[in-house]
Coordinates of C-alpha atoms in Angstrom, one line a residue:
Chain A
X69 CA 72.7 77.2 101.7
X70 CA 73.8 80.8 101.9
X71 CA 76.8 83.1 101.9
X72 CA 77.5 84.1 105.5
X73 CA 78.7 87.4 106.8
X74 CA 82.5 87.2 107.1
X75 CA 83.7 87.5 110.7
X76 CA 86.1 90.4 111.1
X77 CA 89.0 90.8 113.6
X78 CA 88.9 91.5 116.6
X79 CA 86.4 88.7 116.9
X80 CA 88.0 86.2 119.3
X81 CA 87.1 83.2 117.1
X82 CA 89.7 84.3 114.6
X83 CA 92.5 83.9 117.2
X84 CA 91.2 80.5 118.5
X85 CA 92.5 77.2 117.3
X86 CA 89.6 75.2 115.8
X87 CA 88.4 71.8 116.9
X88 CA 88.9 68.8 114.5
X89 CA 85.7 67.5 112.8
X90 CA 84.7 64.2 114.3
X91 CA 81.4 63.4 112.6
X92 CA 81.1 63.4 108.8
X93 CA 77.4 64.1 108.7
X94 CA 74.9 66.6 107.3
X95 CA 76.3 69.2 109.7
X96 CA 79.8 69.4 108.2
X97 CA 78.3 69.3 104.7
X98 CA 76.3 72.4 105.5
X99 CA 79.4 74.2 106.8
X100 CA 81.3 73.3 103.6
X101 CA 78.4 74.6 101.4
X102 CA 78.3 77.8 103.4
X103 CA 82.0 78.2 103.0
X104 CA 81.8 77.8 99.2
X105 CA 78.9 80.2 99.0
X106 CA 80.7 82.8 101.1
X107 CA 83.9 82.4 99.0
X108 CA 81.9 82.9 95.8
X109 CA 80.2 86.0 97.3
X110 CA 83.5 87.6 98.3
X111 CA 85.0 89.8 95.6
X112 CA 88.0 88.0 94.2
X113 CA 88.1 85.6 97.1
X114 CA 90.0 82.3 96.6
X115 CA 89.4 80.7 100.0
X116 CA 87.4 80.9 103.2
X117 CA 88.0 79.0 106.5
X118 CA 85.2 78.0 108.9
X119 CA 86.2 80.5 111.7
X120 CA 85.7 83.3 109.2
X121 CA 82.0 82.4 109.1
X122 CA 81.8 81.9 112.8
X123 CA 82.3 78.1 113.0
X124 CA 85.3 76.9 115.1
X125 CA 85.9 73.7 113.2
X126 CA 88.8 72.5 111.1
X127 CA 87.3 73.0 107.6
X128 CA 88.1 75.3 104.8
X129 CA 87.6 75.7 101.0
X130 CA 90.0 76.9 98.4
X131 CA 89.5 77.6 94.7
X132 CA 92.2 79.5 92.8
X133 CA 91.1 78.3 89.3
X134 CA 89.4 81.7 88.5
X135 CA 92.3 83.8 89.7
X136 CA 94.9 85.2 87.4
X137 CA 97.7 83.7 89.5
X138 CA 96.1 80.3 89.8
X139 CA 94.2 79.6 86.7
X140 CA 97.0 77.5 85.0
X141 CA 98.0 75.6 88.0
X142 CA 95.3 74.3 90.4
X143 CA 93.2 71.4 91.6
X144 CA 89.9 73.1 91.2
X145 CA 87.5 73.5 94.1
X146 CA 89.0 72.0 97.2
X147 CA 86.7 71.1 100.1
X148 CA 89.0 70.4 103.0
X149 CA 88.2 68.9 106.4
X150 CA 90.9 68.4 109.1
X151 CA 93.7 69.4 106.6
X152 CA 97.2 68.7 107.6
X153 CA 100.4 69.8 105.9
X154 CA 102.7 66.8 105.6
X155 CA 105.6 68.6 103.9
X156 CA 106.6 72.0 102.7
X157 CA 109.3 73.3 100.4
X158 CA 110.4 76.4 98.5
X159 CA 109.5 79.9 99.5
X160 CA 108.1 83.1 98.0
X161 CA 106.9 86.4 99.3
X162 CA 103.4 87.5 98.3
X163 CA 101.4 90.5 99.4
X164 CA 98.4 89.1 101.1
X165 CA 95.1 90.6 102.1
X166 CA 92.3 88.9 104.1
X167 CA 88.5 89.4 104.2
X168 CA 88.7 89.2 108.0
X169 CA 91.3 92.0 108.2
X170 CA 89.9 94.7 105.7
X171 CA 92.0 97.6 104.5
X172 CA 95.4 96.1 105.3
X173 CA 97.9 94.1 103.3
X174 CA 101.3 92.8 104.0
X175 CA 104.2 90.8 102.6
X176 CA 104.2 87.2 103.8
X177 CA 106.7 84.5 103.0
X178 CA 105.2 81.1 102.4
X179 CA 106.2 77.7 101.0
X180 CA 105.7 77.3 97.3
X181 CA 105.0 73.6 97.5
X182 CA 102.9 71.8 100.1
X183 CA 101.9 68.2 100.4
X184 CA 98.7 67.8 102.4
X185 CA 96.3 65.3 103.6
X186 CA 92.6 66.0 104.4
X187 CA 89.2 64.5 104.5
X188 CA 86.5 65.2 102.0
X189 CA 83.2 66.2 103.4
X190 CA 82.0 62.5 102.9
X191 CA 84.9 61.3 105.0
X192 CA 87.2 60.0 102.2
X193 CA 90.9 60.7 102.8
X194 CA 92.8 62.6 100.1
X195 CA 96.4 63.4 99.7
X196 CA 98.1 65.6 97.1
X197 CA 100.7 68.3 96.5
X198 CA 99.9 71.8 95.6
X199 CA 102.3 74.4 94.2
X200 CA 102.4 78.1 93.5
X201 CA 99.5 80.3 94.3
X202 CA 97.3 77.4 95.3
X203 CA 99.9 76.3 97.9
X204 CA 99.9 79.9 99.3
X205 CA 96.2 80.0 99.5
X206 CA 96.0 76.7 101.2
X207 CA 98.5 77.8 103.9
X208 CA 96.6 81.0 104.5
X209 CA 93.4 79.1 105.1
X210 CA 95.0 76.4 107.3
X211 CA 96.5 79.2 109.3
X212 CA 92.9 80.4 110.1
X213 CA 92.2 76.9 111.6
X214 CA 95.2 77.4 113.9
X215 CA 94.0 80.9 115.0
X216 CA 96.7 82.5 112.9
X217 CA 96.2 85.6 110.7
X218 CA 98.6 86.9 108.0
X219 CA 99.4 89.7 110.4
X220 CA 101.2 87.1 112.6
X221 CA 103.4 86.3 109.6
X222 CA 104.4 89.6 108.1
X223 CA 108.2 89.2 107.8
X224 CA 109.4 92.7 107.0
X225 CA 108.4 96.3 106.5
X226 CA 108.5 97.7 103.0
X227 CA 111.9 99.1 103.7
X228 CA 113.4 95.7 104.5
X229 CA 115.6 95.7 101.4
X230 CA 117.6 98.6 102.7
X231 CA 117.9 97.4 106.2
X232 CA 120.1 94.5 105.2
X233 CA 122.9 96.9 104.5
X234 CA 123.4 97.4 108.2
X235 CA 124.1 93.8 108.9
X236 CA 127.1 93.4 106.6
Chain B
X202 CA 85.7 104.4 111.3
X203 CA 83.1 105.5 108.7
X204 CA 83.4 108.7 106.7
X205 CA 80.6 110.5 108.6
X206 CA 82.2 110.1 112.0
X207 CA 85.6 111.1 110.7
X208 CA 84.3 114.5 109.8
X209 CA 83.6 115.3 113.4
X210 CA 87.3 115.1 114.0
X211 CA 90.0 117.7 113.3
X212 CA 92.9 116.1 111.3
X213 CA 96.6 117.2 111.1
X214 CA 99.7 116.1 109.3
X215 CA 102.6 116.1 111.7
X216 CA 106.2 115.8 110.6
X217 CA 108.9 115.3 113.2
X218 CA 112.6 114.9 112.3
X219 CA 115.8 115.0 114.2
X220 CA 119.1 113.2 114.9
X221 CA 118.4 109.6 115.6
X222 CA 118.4 108.3 119.2
X223 CA 116.2 105.9 121.2
X224 CA 113.0 107.6 122.4
X225 CA 111.9 109.8 119.5
X226 CA 108.7 107.9 118.8
X227 CA 108.0 107.5 122.6
X228 CA 108.5 111.3 123.1
X229 CA 106.3 112.2 120.2
X230 CA 103.5 109.8 120.9
X231 CA 103.6 110.9 124.6
X232 CA 102.7 114.4 123.5
X233 CA 99.9 113.1 121.3
X234 CA 98.5 110.7 123.9
X235 CA 98.5 113.4 126.6
X236 CA 96.5 115.7 124.3
X237 CA 94.0 112.9 123.5
X238 CA 95.0 112.7 119.8
X239 CA 94.7 109.5 117.7
X240 CA 97.5 108.4 115.5
X241 CA 95.4 107.3 112.5
X242 CA 98.2 106.6 110.0
X243 CA 102.0 106.9 110.3
X244 CA 105.3 106.1 108.6
X245 CA 108.5 106.5 110.4
X246 CA 112.0 105.6 109.4
X247 CA 115.7 106.3 109.6
X248 CA 117.1 108.5 106.8
X249 CA 120.8 108.8 107.0
X250 CA 121.5 109.6 110.7
X251 CA 118.1 111.3 111.1
X252 CA 114.8 109.7 112.3
X253 CA 111.8 111.0 110.4
X254 CA 108.2 110.6 111.5
X255 CA 105.2 111.5 109.4
X256 CA 101.8 111.1 111.1
X257 CA 98.2 111.8 110.4
X258 CA 96.6 112.6 113.7
X259 CA 93.1 113.4 114.7
X260 CA 91.3 114.9 117.7
X261 CA 87.6 115.6 118.5
X262 CA 86.6 119.0 117.3
X263 CA 87.2 121.7 118.3
X264 CA 91.0 121.4 118.5
X265 CA 93.5 123.9 117.3
X266 CA 96.8 123.5 115.4
X267 CA 98.2 126.1 117.8
X268 CA 97.7 123.8 120.8
X269 CA 99.5 121.0 119.1
X270 CA 102.4 123.3 118.0
X271 CA 102.7 124.6 121.6
X272 CA 102.9 121.2 123.1
X273 CA 105.5 120.0 120.6
X274 CA 107.5 123.2 121.1
X275 CA 107.6 122.6 124.8
X276 CA 108.5 119.0 124.5
X277 CA 111.1 119.5 121.8
X278 CA 112.9 122.5 123.2
X279 CA 116.6 121.6 123.4
X280 CA 116.2 118.1 122.1
X281 CA 117.0 118.8 118.5
X282 CA 113.7 117.6 117.1
X283 CA 111.8 119.8 114.6
X284 CA 108.1 119.6 114.2
X285 CA 105.9 120.8 111.4
X286 CA 102.1 120.7 111.5
X287 CA 99.6 121.2 108.8
X288 CA 95.8 121.2 109.2
X289 CA 94.0 118.8 106.8
X290 CA 90.8 119.7 105.1
X291 CA 87.9 117.2 105.0
X292 CA 88.5 116.3 101.4
X293 CA 92.1 115.3 102.2
X294 CA 91.0 113.1 105.0
X295 CA 88.4 111.2 102.8
X296 CA 91.0 110.4 100.1
X297 CA 90.8 106.8 98.8
X298 CA 93.6 104.8 97.5
X299 CA 93.8 104.4 93.7
X300 CA 92.2 101.3 92.3
X301 CA 94.6 100.2 89.5
X302 CA 97.1 97.4 89.6
X303 CA 100.0 97.8 92.1
X304 CA 103.6 97.6 90.8
X305 CA 107.0 97.6 92.3
X306 CA 109.5 99.4 90.1
X307 CA 113.2 98.8 90.9
X308 CA 115.8 101.1 89.4
X309 CA 119.6 100.8 90.2
X310 CA 122.9 101.6 88.6
X311 CA 125.9 103.9 88.8
X312 CA 125.0 107.1 90.6
X313 CA 124.3 110.1 88.4
X314 CA 122.1 113.2 88.7
X315 CA 118.5 112.9 87.5
X316 CA 117.6 109.3 88.2
X317 CA 114.7 110.1 90.6
X318 CA 113.5 113.0 88.4
X319 CA 113.5 111.3 85.1
X320 CA 111.9 108.1 86.3
X321 CA 109.1 109.8 88.3
X322 CA 108.4 112.4 85.6
X323 CA 107.9 109.6 83.0
X324 CA 105.5 107.9 85.4
X325 CA 103.7 111.0 86.4
X326 CA 103.1 112.1 82.8
X327 CA 101.2 108.8 82.2
X328 CA 99.1 109.1 85.3
X329 CA 101.0 106.5 87.3
X330 CA 100.5 107.2 91.0
X331 CA 103.4 106.6 93.3
X332 CA 102.3 105.2 96.7
X333 CA 105.7 104.5 98.3
X334 CA 109.3 105.4 97.4
X335 CA 112.7 104.7 98.9
X336 CA 116.1 105.7 97.6
X337 CA 119.5 104.8 98.9
X338 CA 123.1 105.6 97.9
X339 CA 125.2 102.4 98.2
X340 CA 128.3 101.0 96.7
X341 CA 131.8 102.4 97.3
X342 CA 133.1 106.0 97.3
X343 CA 134.8 105.4 94.0
X344 CA 131.8 103.6 92.5
X345 CA 128.6 104.9 94.1
X346 CA 125.5 103.0 93.1
X347 CA 122.0 104.5 93.4
X348 CA 119.0 102.3 94.3
X349 CA 115.4 103.5 93.8
X350 CA 112.5 101.3 94.8
X351 CA 109.0 102.6 94.3
X352 CA 105.5 101.2 94.5
X353 CA 102.9 102.7 92.2
X354 CA 99.3 102.2 91.3
X355 CA 98.9 102.0 87.5
X356 CA 96.0 103.8 85.8
X357 CA 93.1 101.6 84.7
X358 CA 94.1 99.6 81.6
X359 CA 97.9 99.9 82.0
X360 CA 99.7 96.6 82.6
X361 CA 103.0 96.0 84.2
X362 CA 104.4 95.3 80.7
X363 CA 103.1 98.7 79.5
X364 CA 104.8 100.4 82.5
X365 CA 108.0 98.5 81.8
X366 CA 107.9 99.6 78.1
X367 CA 107.3 103.2 79.2
X368 CA 110.7 103.1 81.1
X369 CA 112.6 101.2 78.4
X370 CA 114.3 104.3 76.9
X371 CA 115.5 105.6 80.2
X372 CA 117.3 102.3 80.8
X373 CA 119.7 103.1 78.1
X374 CA 119.8 106.9 78.5
X375 CA 120.6 106.7 82.3
X376 CA 122.4 103.3 82.0
X377 CA 120.5 101.8 84.9
X378 CA 118.7 98.5 85.4
X379 CA 114.9 98.9 85.6
X380 CA 112.4 96.2 86.3
X381 CA 108.7 96.4 86.9
X382 CA 106.7 93.6 88.6
X383 CA 103.2 93.3 89.7
X384 CA 102.6 93.2 93.5
X385 CA 98.9 93.7 93.5
X386 CA 97.8 92.1 96.8
X387 CA 96.0 88.7 96.7
X388 CA 92.7 88.5 98.5
X389 CA 92.6 85.3 100.4

């Protein structure tokens, strides 16, 4: 298959919730392969969701194993169809960027542990718990399937630390 | 916007500052909107009881700084806001952010003269490029505490540990806490 051009905001597909995958056939396999190729082609990318390559289906891939923050704590290449987060805990703030929103980054608070269930491209159900950077990356990609961008989750401006003083 | 099209625009750095009240941003952006200026980049915040705006604005050429100054002078007469405008050259407009690792340096401790100067001089001498900086005087009148937070791009090859090491001596000399942590954005 091939790396696809990454769709960039304001493309409406990025703000549209994706449809669940019903048929586990050659079609979804092709989407997953394109997602992997597109992730490998993106500099430093650790995940791509289907709407980012123009496909409004609930499918995404994540691989933090080659990233400095994820190399010691990961489940390798994850091919996720219809992923659902069953439980979340912990929280950490990380400065995120996204291939679909170039030239902008922002601090986003995410859970540091997520338990999720999803289908493999062959239809098999898998359930596991991710922690740390892998958990953050998974939440970012699943957000794409719900039409959410990290811009929707930026919790504070850089001066947030000082603002708290006013609320004493 | 690509670099080619940006050069057909005139760019200005606009600084507005005055006693805080609701409406400063609205008044300022109204002037810019009426003139057909774009706000390309901006950072605005409260400093003490003042509200300060710094904006990079553009307008299709030809467009003069005088025009901008006249409109702000008219709008701001009697409302206590001061405006300062500087014309930007093309090479200032095409500036690119530094490529090294991004760090957050936090410094805090009992207030004393020289905290900002000593920390930033040390960083500057090693080619560390500050991209954002905030300071605040907190604590009580009897025990004032100074807080300095800055974000900086490290030069190629310098790690957060190196930067931390660089400031180690100042910790003791200024008796302040200093920590450096990596906040390089993650590309998802």
